[in-house]
CSV table of C-alpha atoms in Angstrom, one decimal:
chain,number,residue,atom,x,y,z
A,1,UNK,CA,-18.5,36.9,3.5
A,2,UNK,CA,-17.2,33.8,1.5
A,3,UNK,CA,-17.2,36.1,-1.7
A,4,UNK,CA,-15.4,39.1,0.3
A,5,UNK,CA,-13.0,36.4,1.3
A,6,UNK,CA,-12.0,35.2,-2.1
A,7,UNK,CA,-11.9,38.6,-3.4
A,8,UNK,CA,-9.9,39.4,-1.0
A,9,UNK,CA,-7.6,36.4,-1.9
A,10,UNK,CA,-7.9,37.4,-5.8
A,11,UNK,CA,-6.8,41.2,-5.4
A,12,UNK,CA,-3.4,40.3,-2.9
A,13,UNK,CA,-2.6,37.5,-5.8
A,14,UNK,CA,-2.8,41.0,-8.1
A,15,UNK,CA,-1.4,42.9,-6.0
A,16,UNK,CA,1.6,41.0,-5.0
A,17,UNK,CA,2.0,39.2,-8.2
A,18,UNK,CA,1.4,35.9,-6.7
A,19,UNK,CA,-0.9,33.3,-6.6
A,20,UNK,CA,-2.0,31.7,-3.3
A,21,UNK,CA,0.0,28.2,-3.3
A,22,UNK,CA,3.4,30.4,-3.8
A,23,UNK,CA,5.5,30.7,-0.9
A,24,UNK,CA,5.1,34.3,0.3
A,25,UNK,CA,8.8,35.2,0.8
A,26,UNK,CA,8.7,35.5,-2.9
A,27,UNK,CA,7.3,38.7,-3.3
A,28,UNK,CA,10.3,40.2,-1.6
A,29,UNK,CA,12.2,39.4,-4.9
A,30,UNK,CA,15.6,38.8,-2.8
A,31,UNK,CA,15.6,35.3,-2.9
A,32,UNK,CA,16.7,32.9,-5.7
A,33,UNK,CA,14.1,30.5,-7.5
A,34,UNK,CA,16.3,27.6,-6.2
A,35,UNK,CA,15.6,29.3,-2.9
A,36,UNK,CA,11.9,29.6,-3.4
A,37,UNK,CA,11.5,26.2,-5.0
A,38,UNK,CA,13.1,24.8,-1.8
A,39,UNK,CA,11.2,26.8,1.2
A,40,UNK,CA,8.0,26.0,-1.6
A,41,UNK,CA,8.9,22.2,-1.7
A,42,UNK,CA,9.7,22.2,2.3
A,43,UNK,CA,5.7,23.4,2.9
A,44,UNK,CA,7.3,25.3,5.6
A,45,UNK,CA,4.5,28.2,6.9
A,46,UNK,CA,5.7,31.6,7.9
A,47,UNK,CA,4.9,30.8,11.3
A,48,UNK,CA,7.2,27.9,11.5
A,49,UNK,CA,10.3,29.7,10.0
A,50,UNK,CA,9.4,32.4,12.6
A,51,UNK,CA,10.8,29.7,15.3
A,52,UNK,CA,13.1,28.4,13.9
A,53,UNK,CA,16.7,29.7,14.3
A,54,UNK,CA,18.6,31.4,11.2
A,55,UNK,CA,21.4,28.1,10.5
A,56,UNK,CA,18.3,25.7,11.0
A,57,UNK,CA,16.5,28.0,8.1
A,58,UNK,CA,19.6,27.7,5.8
A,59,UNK,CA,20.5,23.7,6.5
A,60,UNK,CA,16.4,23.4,5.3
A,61,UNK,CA,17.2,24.9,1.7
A,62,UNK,CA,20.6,23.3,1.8
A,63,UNK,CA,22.0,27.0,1.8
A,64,UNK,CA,23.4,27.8,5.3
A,65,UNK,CA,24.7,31.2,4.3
A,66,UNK,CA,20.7,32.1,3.4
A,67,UNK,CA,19.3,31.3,6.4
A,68,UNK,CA,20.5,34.7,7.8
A,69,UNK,CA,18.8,36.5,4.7
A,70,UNK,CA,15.4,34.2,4.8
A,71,UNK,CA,15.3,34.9,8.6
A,72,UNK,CA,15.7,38.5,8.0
A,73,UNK,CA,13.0,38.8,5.2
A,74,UNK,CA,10.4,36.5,7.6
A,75,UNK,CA,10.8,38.9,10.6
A,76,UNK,CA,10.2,41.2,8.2
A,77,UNK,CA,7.0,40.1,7.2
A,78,UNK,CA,3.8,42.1,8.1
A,79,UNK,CA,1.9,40.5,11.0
A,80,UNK,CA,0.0,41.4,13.7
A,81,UNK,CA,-1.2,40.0,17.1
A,82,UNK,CA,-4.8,40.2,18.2
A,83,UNK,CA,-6.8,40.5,21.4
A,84,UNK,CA,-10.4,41.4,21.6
A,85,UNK,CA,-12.8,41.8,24.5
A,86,UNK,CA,-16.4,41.9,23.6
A,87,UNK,CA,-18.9,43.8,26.0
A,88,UNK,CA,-22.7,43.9,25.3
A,89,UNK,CA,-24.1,47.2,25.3
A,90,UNK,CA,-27.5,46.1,25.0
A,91,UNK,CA,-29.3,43.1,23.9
A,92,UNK,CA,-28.6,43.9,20.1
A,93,UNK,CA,-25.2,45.8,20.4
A,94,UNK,CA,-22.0,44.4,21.3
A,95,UNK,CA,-19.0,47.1,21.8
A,96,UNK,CA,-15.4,45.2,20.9
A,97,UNK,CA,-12.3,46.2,22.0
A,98,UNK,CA,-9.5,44.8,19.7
A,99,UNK,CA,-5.9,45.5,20.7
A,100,UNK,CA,-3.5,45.5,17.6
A,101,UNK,CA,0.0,45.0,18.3
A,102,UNK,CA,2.4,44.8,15.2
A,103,UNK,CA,4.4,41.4,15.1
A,104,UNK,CA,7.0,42.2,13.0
A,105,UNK,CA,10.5,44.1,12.2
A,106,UNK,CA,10.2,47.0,9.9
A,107,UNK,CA,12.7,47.4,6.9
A,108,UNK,CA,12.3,50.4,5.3
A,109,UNK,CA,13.4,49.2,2.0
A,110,UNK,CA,10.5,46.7,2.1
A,111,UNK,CA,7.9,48.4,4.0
A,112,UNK,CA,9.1,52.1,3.1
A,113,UNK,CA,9.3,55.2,5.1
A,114,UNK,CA,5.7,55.8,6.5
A,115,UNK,CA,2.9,53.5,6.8
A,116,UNK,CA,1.2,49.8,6.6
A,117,UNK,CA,-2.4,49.4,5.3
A,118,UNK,CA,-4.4,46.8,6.9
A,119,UNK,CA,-8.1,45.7,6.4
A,120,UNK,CA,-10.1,44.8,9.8
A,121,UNK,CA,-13.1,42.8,9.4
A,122,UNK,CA,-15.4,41.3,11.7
A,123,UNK,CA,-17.9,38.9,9.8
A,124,UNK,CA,-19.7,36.0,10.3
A,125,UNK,CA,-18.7,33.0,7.7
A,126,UNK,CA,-21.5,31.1,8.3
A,127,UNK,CA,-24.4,33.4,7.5
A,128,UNK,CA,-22.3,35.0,5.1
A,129,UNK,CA,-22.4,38.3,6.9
A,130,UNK,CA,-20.1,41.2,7.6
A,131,UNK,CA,-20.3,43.1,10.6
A,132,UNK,CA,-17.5,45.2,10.4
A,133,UNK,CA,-14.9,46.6,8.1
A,134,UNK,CA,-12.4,49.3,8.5
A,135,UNK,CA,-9.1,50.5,7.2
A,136,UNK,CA,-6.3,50.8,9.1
A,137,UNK,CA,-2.7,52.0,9.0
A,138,UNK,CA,-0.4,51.3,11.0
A,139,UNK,CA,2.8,53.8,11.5
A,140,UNK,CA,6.7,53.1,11.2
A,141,UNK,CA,7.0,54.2,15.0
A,142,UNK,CA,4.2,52.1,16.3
A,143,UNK,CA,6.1,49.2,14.5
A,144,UNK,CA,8.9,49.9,15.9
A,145,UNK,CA,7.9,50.4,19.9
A,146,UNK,CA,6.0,47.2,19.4
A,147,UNK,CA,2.7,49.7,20.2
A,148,UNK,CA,-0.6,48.2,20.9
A,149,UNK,CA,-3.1,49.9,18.9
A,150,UNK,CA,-6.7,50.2,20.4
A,151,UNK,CA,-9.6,49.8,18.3
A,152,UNK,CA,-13.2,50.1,19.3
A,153,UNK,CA,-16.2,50.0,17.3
A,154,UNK,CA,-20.0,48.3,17.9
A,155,UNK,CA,-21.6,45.8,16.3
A,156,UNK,CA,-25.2,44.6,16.1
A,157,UNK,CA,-26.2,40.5,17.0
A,158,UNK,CA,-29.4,39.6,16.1
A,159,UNK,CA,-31.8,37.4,18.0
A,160,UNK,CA,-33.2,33.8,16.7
A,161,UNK,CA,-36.3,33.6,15.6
């Protein structure tokens, strides 16, 4: 599970042609290095510039005219909201529920015309263990309804010695 994780971690630096301590707006390639450096410097988390409004964004990089355009691209960003319920089925299967709903605006010149792969896992860091993995895409429609997306699948729990 550790190893998944940083291979994981390895292959999206590859894949987005940046390394993990970068700011991740600048994969978009619509922002300035000025830009970058300042939301880099600022240690401000996507989350965070989620909340905050547009002009507060652009007085942050000392840009106010950007903040519209760095708003934009962080609403932008893939993200997704999670729910799970967890059932036991018997005493070494548990059935899960998870309910996917995307958390983001899709932009067709970043996210293109059709899909959004995701990777669900389920694992267990501690006994370096993965219980679960499965690939998932998520649609342009279901993006843009805001559609929760059910997922169920079983996994096994084994007993202490």
């Amino acid at each position: 599970s550790a190893m998944t994780g940083k291979l994981l971690t390895i292959s999206k630096c590859l894949d987005h042609q940046l390394w993990e301590y970068e700011h991740p707006l600048k994969q978009f390639n619509k922002l300035s290095l000025p830009i970058i450096e300042k939301l880099e410097e600022s240690k401000t988390t996507l989350d965070r510039l989620k909340d905050m409004t547009a002009d507060e964004i652009g007085h942050m990089v000392r840009h106010v005219k950007m903040g519209k355009e760095i708003k934009k691209l962080v609403d932008a960003f893939p993200s997704l909201s999670l729910a799970a319920t967890i059932q036991p089925i018997t005493r070494t299967v548990l059935r899960v529920k998870l309910i996917i709903t995307p958390d983001f605006k899709w932009d067709d010149r970043i996210h293109g015309n059709s899909c959004e792969p995701w990777w669900i896992w389920v694992e267990d860091a501690e006994n370096d263990h993965m219980y679960h993995a499965e690939y998932f895409l998520l649609q342009r429609k279901q993006v843009q309804l805001k559609e929760p997306q059910d997922l169920v699948f079983t996994i096994p729990i084994f007993e202490p010695l």
